[in-house]
CSV table of C-alpha atoms in Angstrom, one decimal:
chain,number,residue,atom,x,y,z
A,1,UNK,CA,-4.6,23.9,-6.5
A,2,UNK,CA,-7.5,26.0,-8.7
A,3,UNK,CA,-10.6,26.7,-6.6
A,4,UNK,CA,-13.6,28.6,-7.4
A,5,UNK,CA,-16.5,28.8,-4.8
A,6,UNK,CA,-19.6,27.6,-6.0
A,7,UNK,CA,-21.4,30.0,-5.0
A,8,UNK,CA,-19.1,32.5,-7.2
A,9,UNK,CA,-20.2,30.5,-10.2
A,10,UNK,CA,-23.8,30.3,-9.7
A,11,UNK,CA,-23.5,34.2,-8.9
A,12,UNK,CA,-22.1,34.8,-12.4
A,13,UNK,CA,-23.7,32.2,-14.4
A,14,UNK,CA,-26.5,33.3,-16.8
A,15,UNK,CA,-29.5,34.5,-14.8
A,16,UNK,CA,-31.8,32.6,-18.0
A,17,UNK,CA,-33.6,29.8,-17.0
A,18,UNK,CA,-32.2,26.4,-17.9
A,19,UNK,CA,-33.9,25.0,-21.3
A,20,UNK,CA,-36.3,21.3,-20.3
A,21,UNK,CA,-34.5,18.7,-21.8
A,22,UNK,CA,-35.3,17.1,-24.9
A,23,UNK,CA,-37.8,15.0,-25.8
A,24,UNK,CA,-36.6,11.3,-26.1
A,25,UNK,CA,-36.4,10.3,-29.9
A,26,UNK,CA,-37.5,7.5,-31.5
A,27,UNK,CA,-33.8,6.0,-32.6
A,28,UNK,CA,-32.0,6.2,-29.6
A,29,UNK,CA,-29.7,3.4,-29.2
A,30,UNK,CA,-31.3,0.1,-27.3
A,31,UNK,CA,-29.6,-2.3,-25.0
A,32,UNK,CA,-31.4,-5.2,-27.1
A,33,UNK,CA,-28.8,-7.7,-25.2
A,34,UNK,CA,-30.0,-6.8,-22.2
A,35,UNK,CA,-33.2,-8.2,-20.2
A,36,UNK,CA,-35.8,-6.5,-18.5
A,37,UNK,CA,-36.1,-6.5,-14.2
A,38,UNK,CA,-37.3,-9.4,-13.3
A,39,UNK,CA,-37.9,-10.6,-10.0
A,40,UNK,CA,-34.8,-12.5,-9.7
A,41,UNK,CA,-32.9,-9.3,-9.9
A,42,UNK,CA,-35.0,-7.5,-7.4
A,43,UNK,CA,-33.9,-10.2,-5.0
A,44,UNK,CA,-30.2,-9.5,-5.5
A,45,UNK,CA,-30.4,-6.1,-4.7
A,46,UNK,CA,-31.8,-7.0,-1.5
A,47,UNK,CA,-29.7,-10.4,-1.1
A,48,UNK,CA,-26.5,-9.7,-3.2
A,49,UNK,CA,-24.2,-12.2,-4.1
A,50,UNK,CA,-21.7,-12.6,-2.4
A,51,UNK,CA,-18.9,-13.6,-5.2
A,52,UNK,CA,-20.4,-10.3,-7.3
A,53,UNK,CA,-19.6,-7.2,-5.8
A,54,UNK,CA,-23.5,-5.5,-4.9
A,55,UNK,CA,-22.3,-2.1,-6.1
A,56,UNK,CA,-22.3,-3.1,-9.8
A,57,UNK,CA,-25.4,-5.7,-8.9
A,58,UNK,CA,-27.3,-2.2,-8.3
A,59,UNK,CA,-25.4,-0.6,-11.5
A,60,UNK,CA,-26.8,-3.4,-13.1
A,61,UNK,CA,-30.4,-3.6,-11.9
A,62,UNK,CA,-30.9,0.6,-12.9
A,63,UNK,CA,-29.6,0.9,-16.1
A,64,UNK,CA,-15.2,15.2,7.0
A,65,UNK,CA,-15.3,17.2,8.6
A,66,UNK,CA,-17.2,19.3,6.6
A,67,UNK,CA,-16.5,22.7,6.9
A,68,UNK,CA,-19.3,25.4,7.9
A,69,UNK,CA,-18.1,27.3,5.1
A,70,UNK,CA,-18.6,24.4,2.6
A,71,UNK,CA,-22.0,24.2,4.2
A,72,UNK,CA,-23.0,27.8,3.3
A,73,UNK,CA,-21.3,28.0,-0.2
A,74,UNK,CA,-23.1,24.4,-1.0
A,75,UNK,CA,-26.0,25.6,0.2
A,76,UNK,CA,-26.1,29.3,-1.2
A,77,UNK,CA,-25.0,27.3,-4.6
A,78,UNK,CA,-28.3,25.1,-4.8
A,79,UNK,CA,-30.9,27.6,-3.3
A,80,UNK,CA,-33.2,26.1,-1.3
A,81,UNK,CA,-35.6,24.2,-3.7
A,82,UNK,CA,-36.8,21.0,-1.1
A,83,UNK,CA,-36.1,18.9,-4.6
A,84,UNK,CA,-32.8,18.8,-6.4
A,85,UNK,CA,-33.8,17.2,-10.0
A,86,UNK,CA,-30.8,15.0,-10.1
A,87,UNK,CA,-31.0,13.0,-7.1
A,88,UNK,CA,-35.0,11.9,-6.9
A,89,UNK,CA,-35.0,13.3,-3.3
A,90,UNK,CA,-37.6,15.4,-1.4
A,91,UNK,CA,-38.7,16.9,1.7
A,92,UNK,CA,-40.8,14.1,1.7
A,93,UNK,CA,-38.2,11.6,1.8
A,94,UNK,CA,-36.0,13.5,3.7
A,95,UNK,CA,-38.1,13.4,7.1
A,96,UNK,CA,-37.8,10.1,6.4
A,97,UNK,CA,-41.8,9.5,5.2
A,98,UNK,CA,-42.1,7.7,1.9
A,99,UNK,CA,-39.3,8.5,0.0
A,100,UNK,CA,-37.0,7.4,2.1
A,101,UNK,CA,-39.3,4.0,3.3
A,102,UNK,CA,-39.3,4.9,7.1
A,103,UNK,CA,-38.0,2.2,8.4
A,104,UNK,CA,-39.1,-0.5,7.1
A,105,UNK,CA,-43.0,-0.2,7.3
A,106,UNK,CA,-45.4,-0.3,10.2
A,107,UNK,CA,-45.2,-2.5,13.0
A,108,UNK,CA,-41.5,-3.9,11.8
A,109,UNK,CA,-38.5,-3.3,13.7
A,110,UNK,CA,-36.2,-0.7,12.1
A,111,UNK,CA,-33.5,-2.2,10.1
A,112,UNK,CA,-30.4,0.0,8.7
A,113,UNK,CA,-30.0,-2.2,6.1
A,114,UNK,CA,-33.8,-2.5,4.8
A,115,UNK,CA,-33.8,1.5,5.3
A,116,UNK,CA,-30.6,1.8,2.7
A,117,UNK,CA,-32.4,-0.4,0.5
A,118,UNK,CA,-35.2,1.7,0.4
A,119,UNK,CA,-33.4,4.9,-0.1
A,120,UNK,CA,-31.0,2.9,-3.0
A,121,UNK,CA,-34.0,2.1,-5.1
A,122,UNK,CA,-33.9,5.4,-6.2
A,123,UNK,CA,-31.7,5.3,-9.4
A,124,UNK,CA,-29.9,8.5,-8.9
A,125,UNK,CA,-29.1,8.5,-5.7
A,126,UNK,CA,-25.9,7.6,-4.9
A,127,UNK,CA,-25.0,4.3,-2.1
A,128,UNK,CA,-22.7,6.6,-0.1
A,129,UNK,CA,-26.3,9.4,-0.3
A,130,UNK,CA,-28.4,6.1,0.2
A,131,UNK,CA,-26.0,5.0,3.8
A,132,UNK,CA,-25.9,8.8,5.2
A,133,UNK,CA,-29.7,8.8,4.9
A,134,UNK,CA,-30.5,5.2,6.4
A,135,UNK,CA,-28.1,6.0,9.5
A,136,UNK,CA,-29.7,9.4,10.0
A,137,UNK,CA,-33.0,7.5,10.4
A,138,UNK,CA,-30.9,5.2,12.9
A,139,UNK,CA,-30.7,8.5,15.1
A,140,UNK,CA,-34.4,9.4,14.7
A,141,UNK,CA,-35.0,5.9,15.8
A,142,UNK,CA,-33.3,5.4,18.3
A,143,UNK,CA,-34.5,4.5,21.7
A,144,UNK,CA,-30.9,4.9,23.5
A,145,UNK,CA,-30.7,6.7,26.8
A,146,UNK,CA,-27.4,8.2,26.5
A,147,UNK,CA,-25.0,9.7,24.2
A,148,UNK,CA,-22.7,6.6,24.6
A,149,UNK,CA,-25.3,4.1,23.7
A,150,UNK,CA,-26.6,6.3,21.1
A,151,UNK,CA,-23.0,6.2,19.2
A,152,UNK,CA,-22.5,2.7,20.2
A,153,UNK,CA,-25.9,2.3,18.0
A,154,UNK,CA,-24.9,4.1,15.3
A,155,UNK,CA,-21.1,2.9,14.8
A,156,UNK,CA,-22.9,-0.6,15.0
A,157,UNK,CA,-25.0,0.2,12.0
A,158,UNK,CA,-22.4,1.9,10.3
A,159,UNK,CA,-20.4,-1.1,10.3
A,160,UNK,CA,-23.3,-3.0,9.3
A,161,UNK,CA,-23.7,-1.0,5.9
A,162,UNK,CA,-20.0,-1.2,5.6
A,163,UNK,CA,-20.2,-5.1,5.6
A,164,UNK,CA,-23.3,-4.9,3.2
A,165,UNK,CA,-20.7,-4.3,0.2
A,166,UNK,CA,-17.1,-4.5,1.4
A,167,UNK,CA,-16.2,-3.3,-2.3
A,168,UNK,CA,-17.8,-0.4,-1.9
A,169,UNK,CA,-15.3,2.6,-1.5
A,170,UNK,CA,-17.9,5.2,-1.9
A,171,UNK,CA,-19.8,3.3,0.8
A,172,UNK,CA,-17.2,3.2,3.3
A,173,UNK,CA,-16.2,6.6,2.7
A,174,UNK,CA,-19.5,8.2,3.2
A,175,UNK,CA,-20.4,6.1,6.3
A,176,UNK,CA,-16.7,7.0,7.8
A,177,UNK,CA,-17.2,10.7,7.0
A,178,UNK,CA,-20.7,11.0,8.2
A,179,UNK,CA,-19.6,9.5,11.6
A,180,UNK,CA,-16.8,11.7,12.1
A,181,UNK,CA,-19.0,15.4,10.6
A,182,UNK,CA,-22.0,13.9,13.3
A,183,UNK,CA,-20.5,12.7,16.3
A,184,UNK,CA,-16.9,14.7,16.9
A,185,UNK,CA,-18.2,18.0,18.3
A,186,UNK,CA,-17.7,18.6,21.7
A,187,UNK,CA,-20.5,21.0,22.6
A,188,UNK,CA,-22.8,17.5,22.8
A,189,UNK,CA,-20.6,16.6,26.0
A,190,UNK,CA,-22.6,19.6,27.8
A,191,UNK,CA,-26.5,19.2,26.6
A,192,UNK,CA,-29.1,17.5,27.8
A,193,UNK,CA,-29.3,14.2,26.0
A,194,UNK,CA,-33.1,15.0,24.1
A,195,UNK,CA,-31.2,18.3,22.9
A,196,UNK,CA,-28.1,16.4,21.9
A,197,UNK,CA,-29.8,13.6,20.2
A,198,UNK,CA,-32.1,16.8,18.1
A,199,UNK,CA,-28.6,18.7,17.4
A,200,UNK,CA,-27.1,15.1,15.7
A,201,UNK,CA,-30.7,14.8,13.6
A,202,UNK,CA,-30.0,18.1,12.5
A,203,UNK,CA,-26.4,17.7,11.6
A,204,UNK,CA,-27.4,14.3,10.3
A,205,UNK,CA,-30.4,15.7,8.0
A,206,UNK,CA,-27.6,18.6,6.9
A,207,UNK,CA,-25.2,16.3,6.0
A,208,UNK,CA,-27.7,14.0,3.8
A,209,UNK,CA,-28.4,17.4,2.4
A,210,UNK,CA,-25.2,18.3,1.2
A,211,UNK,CA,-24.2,15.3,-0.1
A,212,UNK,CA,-27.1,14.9,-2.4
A,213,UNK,CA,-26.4,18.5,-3.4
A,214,UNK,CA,-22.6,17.5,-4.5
A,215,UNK,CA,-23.6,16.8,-7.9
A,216,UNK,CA,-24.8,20.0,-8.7
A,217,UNK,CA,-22.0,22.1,-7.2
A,218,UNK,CA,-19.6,19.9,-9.2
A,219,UNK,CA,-21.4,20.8,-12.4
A,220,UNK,CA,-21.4,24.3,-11.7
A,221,UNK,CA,-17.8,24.6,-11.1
A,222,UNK,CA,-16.4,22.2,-14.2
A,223,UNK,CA,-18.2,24.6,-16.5
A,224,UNK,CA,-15.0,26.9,-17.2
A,225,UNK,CA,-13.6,23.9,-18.1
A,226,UNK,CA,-15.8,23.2,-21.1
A,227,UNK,CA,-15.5,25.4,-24.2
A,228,UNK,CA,-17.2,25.6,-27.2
A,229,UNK,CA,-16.7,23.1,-30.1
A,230,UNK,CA,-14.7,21.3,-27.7
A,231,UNK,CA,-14.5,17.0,-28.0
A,232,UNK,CA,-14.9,15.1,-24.7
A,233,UNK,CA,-14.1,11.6,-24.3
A,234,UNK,CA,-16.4,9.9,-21.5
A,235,UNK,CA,-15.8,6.2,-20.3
A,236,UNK,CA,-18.7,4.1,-18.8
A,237,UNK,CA,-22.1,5.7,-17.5
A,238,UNK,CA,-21.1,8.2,-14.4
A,239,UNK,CA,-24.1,10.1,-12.7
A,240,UNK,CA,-21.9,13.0,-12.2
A,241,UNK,CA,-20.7,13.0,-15.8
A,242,UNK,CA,-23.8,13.0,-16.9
A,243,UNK,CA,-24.8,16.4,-15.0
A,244,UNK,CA,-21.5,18.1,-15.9
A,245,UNK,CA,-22.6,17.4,-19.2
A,246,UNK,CA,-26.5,18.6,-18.5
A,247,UNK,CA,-25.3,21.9,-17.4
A,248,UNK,CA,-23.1,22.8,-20.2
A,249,UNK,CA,-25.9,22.0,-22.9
A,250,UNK,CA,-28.6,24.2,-20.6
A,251,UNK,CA,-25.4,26.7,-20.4
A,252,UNK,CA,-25.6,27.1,-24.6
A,253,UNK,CA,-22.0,25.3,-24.9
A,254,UNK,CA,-22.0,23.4,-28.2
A,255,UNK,CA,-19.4,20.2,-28.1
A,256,UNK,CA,-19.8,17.1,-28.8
A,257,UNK,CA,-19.0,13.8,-27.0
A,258,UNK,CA,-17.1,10.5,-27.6
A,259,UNK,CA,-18.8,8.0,-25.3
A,260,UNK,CA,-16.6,4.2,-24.8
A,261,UNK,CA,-18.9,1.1,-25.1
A,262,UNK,CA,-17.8,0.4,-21.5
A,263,UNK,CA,-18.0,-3.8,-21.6
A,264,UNK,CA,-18.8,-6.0,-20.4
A,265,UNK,CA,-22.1,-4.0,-19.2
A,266,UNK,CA,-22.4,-1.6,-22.0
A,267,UNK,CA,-22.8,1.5,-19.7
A,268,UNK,CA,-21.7,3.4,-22.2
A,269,UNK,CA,-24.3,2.9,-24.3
A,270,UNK,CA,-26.8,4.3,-21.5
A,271,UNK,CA,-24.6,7.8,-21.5
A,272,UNK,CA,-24.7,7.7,-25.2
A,273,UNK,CA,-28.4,7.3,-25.3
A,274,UNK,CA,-29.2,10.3,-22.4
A,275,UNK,CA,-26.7,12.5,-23.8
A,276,UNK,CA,-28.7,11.8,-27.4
A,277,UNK,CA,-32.3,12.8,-26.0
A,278,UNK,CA,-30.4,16.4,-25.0
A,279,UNK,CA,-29.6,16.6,-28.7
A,280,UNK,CA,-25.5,16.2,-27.7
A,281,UNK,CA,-23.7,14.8,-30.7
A,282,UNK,CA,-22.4,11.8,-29.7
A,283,UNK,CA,-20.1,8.6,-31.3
A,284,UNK,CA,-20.0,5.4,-29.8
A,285,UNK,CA,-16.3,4.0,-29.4
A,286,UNK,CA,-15.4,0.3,-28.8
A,287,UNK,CA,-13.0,0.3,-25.4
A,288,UNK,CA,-10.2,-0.5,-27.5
A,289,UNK,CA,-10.6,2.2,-30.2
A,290,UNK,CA,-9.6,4.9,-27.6
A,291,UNK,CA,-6.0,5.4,-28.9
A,292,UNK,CA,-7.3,5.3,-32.9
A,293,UNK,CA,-9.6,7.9,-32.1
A,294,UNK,CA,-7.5,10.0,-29.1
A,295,UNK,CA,-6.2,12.6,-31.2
A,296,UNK,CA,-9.7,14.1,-32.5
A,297,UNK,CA,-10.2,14.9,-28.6
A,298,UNK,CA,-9.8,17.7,-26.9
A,299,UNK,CA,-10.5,16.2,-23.0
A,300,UNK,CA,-11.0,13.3,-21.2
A,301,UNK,CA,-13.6,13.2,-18.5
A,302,UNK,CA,-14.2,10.3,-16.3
A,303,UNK,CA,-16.2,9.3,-12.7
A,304,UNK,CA,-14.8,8.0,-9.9
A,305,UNK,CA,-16.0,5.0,-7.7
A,306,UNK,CA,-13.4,6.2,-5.3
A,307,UNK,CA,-10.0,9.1,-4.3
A,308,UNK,CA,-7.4,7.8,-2.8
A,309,UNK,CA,-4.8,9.3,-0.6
A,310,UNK,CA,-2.3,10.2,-3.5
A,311,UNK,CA,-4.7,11.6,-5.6
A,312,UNK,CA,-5.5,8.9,-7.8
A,313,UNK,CA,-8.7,7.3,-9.0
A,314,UNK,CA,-10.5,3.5,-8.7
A,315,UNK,CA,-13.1,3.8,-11.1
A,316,UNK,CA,-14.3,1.4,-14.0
A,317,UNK,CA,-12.1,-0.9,-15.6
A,318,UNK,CA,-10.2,1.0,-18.6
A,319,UNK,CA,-9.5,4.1,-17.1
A,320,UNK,CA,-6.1,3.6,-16.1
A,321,UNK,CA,-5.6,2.8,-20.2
A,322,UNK,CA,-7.4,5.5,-21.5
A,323,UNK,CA,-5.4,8.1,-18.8
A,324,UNK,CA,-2.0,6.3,-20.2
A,325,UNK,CA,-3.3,7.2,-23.9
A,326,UNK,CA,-4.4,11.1,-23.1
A,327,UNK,CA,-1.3,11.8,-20.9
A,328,UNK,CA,0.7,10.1,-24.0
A,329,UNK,CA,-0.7,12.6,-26.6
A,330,UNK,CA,-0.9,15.6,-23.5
A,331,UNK,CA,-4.6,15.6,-23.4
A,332,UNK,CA,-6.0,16.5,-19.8
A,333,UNK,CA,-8.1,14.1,-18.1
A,334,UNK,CA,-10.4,15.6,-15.7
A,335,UNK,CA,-12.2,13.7,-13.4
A,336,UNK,CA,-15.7,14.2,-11.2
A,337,UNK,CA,-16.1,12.8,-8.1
A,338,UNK,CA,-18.1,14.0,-4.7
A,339,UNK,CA,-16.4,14.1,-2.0
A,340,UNK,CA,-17.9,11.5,-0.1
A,341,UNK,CA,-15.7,9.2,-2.6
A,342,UNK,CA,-12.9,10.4,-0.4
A,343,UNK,CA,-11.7,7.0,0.9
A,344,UNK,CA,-8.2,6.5,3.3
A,345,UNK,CA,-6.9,4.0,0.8
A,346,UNK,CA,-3.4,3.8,-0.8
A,347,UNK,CA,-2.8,1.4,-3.3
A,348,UNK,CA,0.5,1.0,-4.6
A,349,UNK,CA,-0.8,-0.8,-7.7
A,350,UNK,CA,-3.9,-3.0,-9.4
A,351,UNK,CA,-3.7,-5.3,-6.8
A,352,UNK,CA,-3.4,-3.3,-3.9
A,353,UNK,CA,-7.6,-2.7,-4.8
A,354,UNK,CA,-10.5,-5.3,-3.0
A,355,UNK,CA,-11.4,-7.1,-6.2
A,356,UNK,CA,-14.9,-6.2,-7.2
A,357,UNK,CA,-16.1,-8.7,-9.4
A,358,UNK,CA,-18.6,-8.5,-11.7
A,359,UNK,CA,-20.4,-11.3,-14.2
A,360,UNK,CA,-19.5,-10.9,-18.1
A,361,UNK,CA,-20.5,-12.9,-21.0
A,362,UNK,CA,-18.8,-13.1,-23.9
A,363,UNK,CA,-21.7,-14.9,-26.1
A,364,UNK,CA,-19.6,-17.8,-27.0
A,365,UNK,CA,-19.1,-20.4,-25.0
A,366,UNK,CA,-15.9,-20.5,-22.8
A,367,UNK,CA,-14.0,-23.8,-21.7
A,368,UNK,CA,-13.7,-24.1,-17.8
A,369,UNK,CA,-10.3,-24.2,-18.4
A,370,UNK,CA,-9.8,-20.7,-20.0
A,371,UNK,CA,-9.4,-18.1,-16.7
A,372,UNK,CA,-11.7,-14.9,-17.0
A,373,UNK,CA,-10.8,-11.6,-15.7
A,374,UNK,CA,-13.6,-10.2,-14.1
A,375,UNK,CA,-12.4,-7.4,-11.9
A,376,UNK,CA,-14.7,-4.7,-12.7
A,377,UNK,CA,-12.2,-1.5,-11.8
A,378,UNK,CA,-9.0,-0.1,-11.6
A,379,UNK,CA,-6.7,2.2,-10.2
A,380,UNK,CA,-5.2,5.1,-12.2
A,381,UNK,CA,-2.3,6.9,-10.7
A,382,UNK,CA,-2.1,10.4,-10.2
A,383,UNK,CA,0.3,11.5,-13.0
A,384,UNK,CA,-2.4,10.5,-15.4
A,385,UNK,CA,-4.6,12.8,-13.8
A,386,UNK,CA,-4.9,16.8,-14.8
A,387,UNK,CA,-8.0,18.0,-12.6
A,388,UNK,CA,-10.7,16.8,-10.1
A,389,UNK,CA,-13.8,18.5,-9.8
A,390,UNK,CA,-15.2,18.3,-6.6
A,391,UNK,CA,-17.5,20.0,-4.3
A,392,UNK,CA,-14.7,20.8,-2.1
A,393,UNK,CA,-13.7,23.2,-5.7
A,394,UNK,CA,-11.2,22.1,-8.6
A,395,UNK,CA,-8.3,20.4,-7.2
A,396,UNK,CA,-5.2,18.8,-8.4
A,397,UNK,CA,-4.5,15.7,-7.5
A,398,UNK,CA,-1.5,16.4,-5.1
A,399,UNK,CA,-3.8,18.3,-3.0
A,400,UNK,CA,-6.1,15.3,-2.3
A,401,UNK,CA,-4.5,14.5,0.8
A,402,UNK,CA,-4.5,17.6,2.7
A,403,UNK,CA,-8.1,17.5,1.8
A,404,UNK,CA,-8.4,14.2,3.2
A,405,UNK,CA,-6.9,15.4,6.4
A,406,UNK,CA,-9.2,18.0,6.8
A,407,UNK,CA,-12.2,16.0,6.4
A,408,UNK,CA,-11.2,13.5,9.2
A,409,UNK,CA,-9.4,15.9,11.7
């Protein structure tokens, strides 16, 4: 295992302020295929369809225990700016006032899941950020009595946001870890319950915190990994990718960036056209010109939707073949994941995996009788796999486990 502290990096980093990015230019690339929001879509983020899993519906529509050391060295890695510019969050929204939708409005009864929808209109917040926040409010707004009813509430709503999107493994994760970092401490057994119920808002509030901070540490500490004139292959549109690749243009690196098409949903374009507004050269790849093209590259760097127990990754459909290409030519493939994605899972093979299914048109008709694959992800081994950035530091993916076990001892 490599690990670097964030705070070590941010300590050594260059003390110059980070350039704005670029303004947008007129010839970015356009989704022309795809339609505006409409109302229609609005109502399956709030009502998603059940045979499409609601984690891509969302992808669609925006186009632990954790250590007190983690909490200091995440915290002296951020500063303590009240807004972090990836995640659309403020102080604001963190006491729960607009940002985060308090509740569901004035004179309605609280709702878990109308609070998570709230907090998941924000397109850069993640759904495992979006479920620590709504069940912190479920403590705030609580009218339990006792420390047992008071858990009893919140495991309820946990398992209500767990039912919301049983595809979710980031979901799942988050809402397992935040239970176990809030309400395994001991010391609550001996409080008064007003006390008790204020320490688990402020562990609750901390842990929101964190999280939404995770992006940030990871992009600090993948930074040693990206050298000048360097060619990275990205698959799909990743939110932590996407900073990674933020930092190292405010950090001077010059590189340039091969981005996949990512179909059926194109998300690759979307990277391609962020990554051009920072003035990143960039070429667009069709998925299956990733072996024509794998020898001009120099890494591959993917998301995760979720870690598994042995170390490997489920993430958008193609990785596992693009990992099978790089580790063919011996090209690493590093991969970026918070660790809220930490899931207790161990799939054995692609259908060990909850299919997430997502809609795809091919623009031709197809017969009813012609079967369509639509599983939107797959699992990628950890042999494939060189590095995973994390907030937890770099790891290899053997030592996912033992991280793992230290999250939910």
């Amino acid at each position: 295992m490599w690990r670097r502290s964030a705070s070590f990096i941010l300590d050594n980093r260059n003390a110059a302020p980070p350039q704005p990015p670029a303004a947008a230019k007129p010839d970015t690339l356009t989704l022309s295929s795809a339609p505006p929001p409409t109302a229609a879509m609005a109502d399956a983020l709030q009502n998603p369809n059940p045979n499409i899993s609601a984690y891509y519906q969302t992808r669609a529509a925006h186009h632990g225990v954790v250590t007190s050391d983690w909490l200091a060295q995440a915290q002296a890695a951020v500063g303590p700016r009240s807004v972090e510019g990836g995640d659309g969050s403020s102080s604001a929204a963190d006491s729960g006032g607009v940002g985060g939708g308090g509740g569901g409005g004035v004179g309605r009864p609280f709702s878990v899941i109308d609070e998570f929808n709230n907090w998941r209109k924000q397109p850069d917040l993640a759904e495992a950020v979006a479920a620590i926040r709504a069940l912190a409010a479920v403590i705030r707004n609580s009218e339990a009595t006792t420390m047992m009813e008071l858990e009893i509430e919140l495991k309820k709503a946990s398992d209500s946001l767990k039912a919301w999107d049983t595809t979710s493994i980031s979901l799942t994760a988050g809402c397992d870890l935040f239970m176990r970092y809030v309400t395994r401490t001991s010391a609550l057994e001996y409080e008064e319950f007003n006390s008790a119920k204020s320490r688990l808002i402020e562990r609750a509030e901390k842990f929101g915190e964190i999280s939404q901070k995770a992006r940030r540490i990871i992009a600090m500490l993948s930074q040693d990994f990206i050298f000048d004139g360097c060619t990275i292959l990205v698959h799909g549109f990743s939110r932590v990718v996407l900073e990674v690749l933020k930092t190292a243009v405010q950090n001077k690196k010059v590189f340039r960036v091969f981005c996949t098409e990512g179909r059926p949903d194109r998300s690759g374009l979307r990277l391609a056209n962020e990554l051009a507004k920072l003035d990143v050269p960039v070429k667009i790849l069709i998925d299956s010109a990733v072996a024509y093209t794998m020898d001009e590259v120099d890494m591959v760097l993917v998301g995760a939707d979720g870690v598994v127990e042995s170390g490997g990754i489920i993430n958008l459909m193609g990785t596992y073949q693009i990992a099978l290409v790089a580790h063919s030519m011996n090209k690493p493939v590093y991969v970026a994941a918070e660790s809220y994605k930490f899931a207790r899972l161990y799939p054995l093979d692609q259908k060990d995996m909850a299919p997430a299914l997502r809609p795809i048109d091919f623009g031709v008709p197809i017969p009813s009788k012609v079967e369509v694959e639509t599983s939107a992800r797959d699992y990628t081994p950890p042999q494939y796999l060189t590095l995973l950035f994390t907030d937890l530091g770099v790891l290899t993916p053997s030592v996912v486990s033992d991280e793992l076990i230290q999250l939910y001892l």
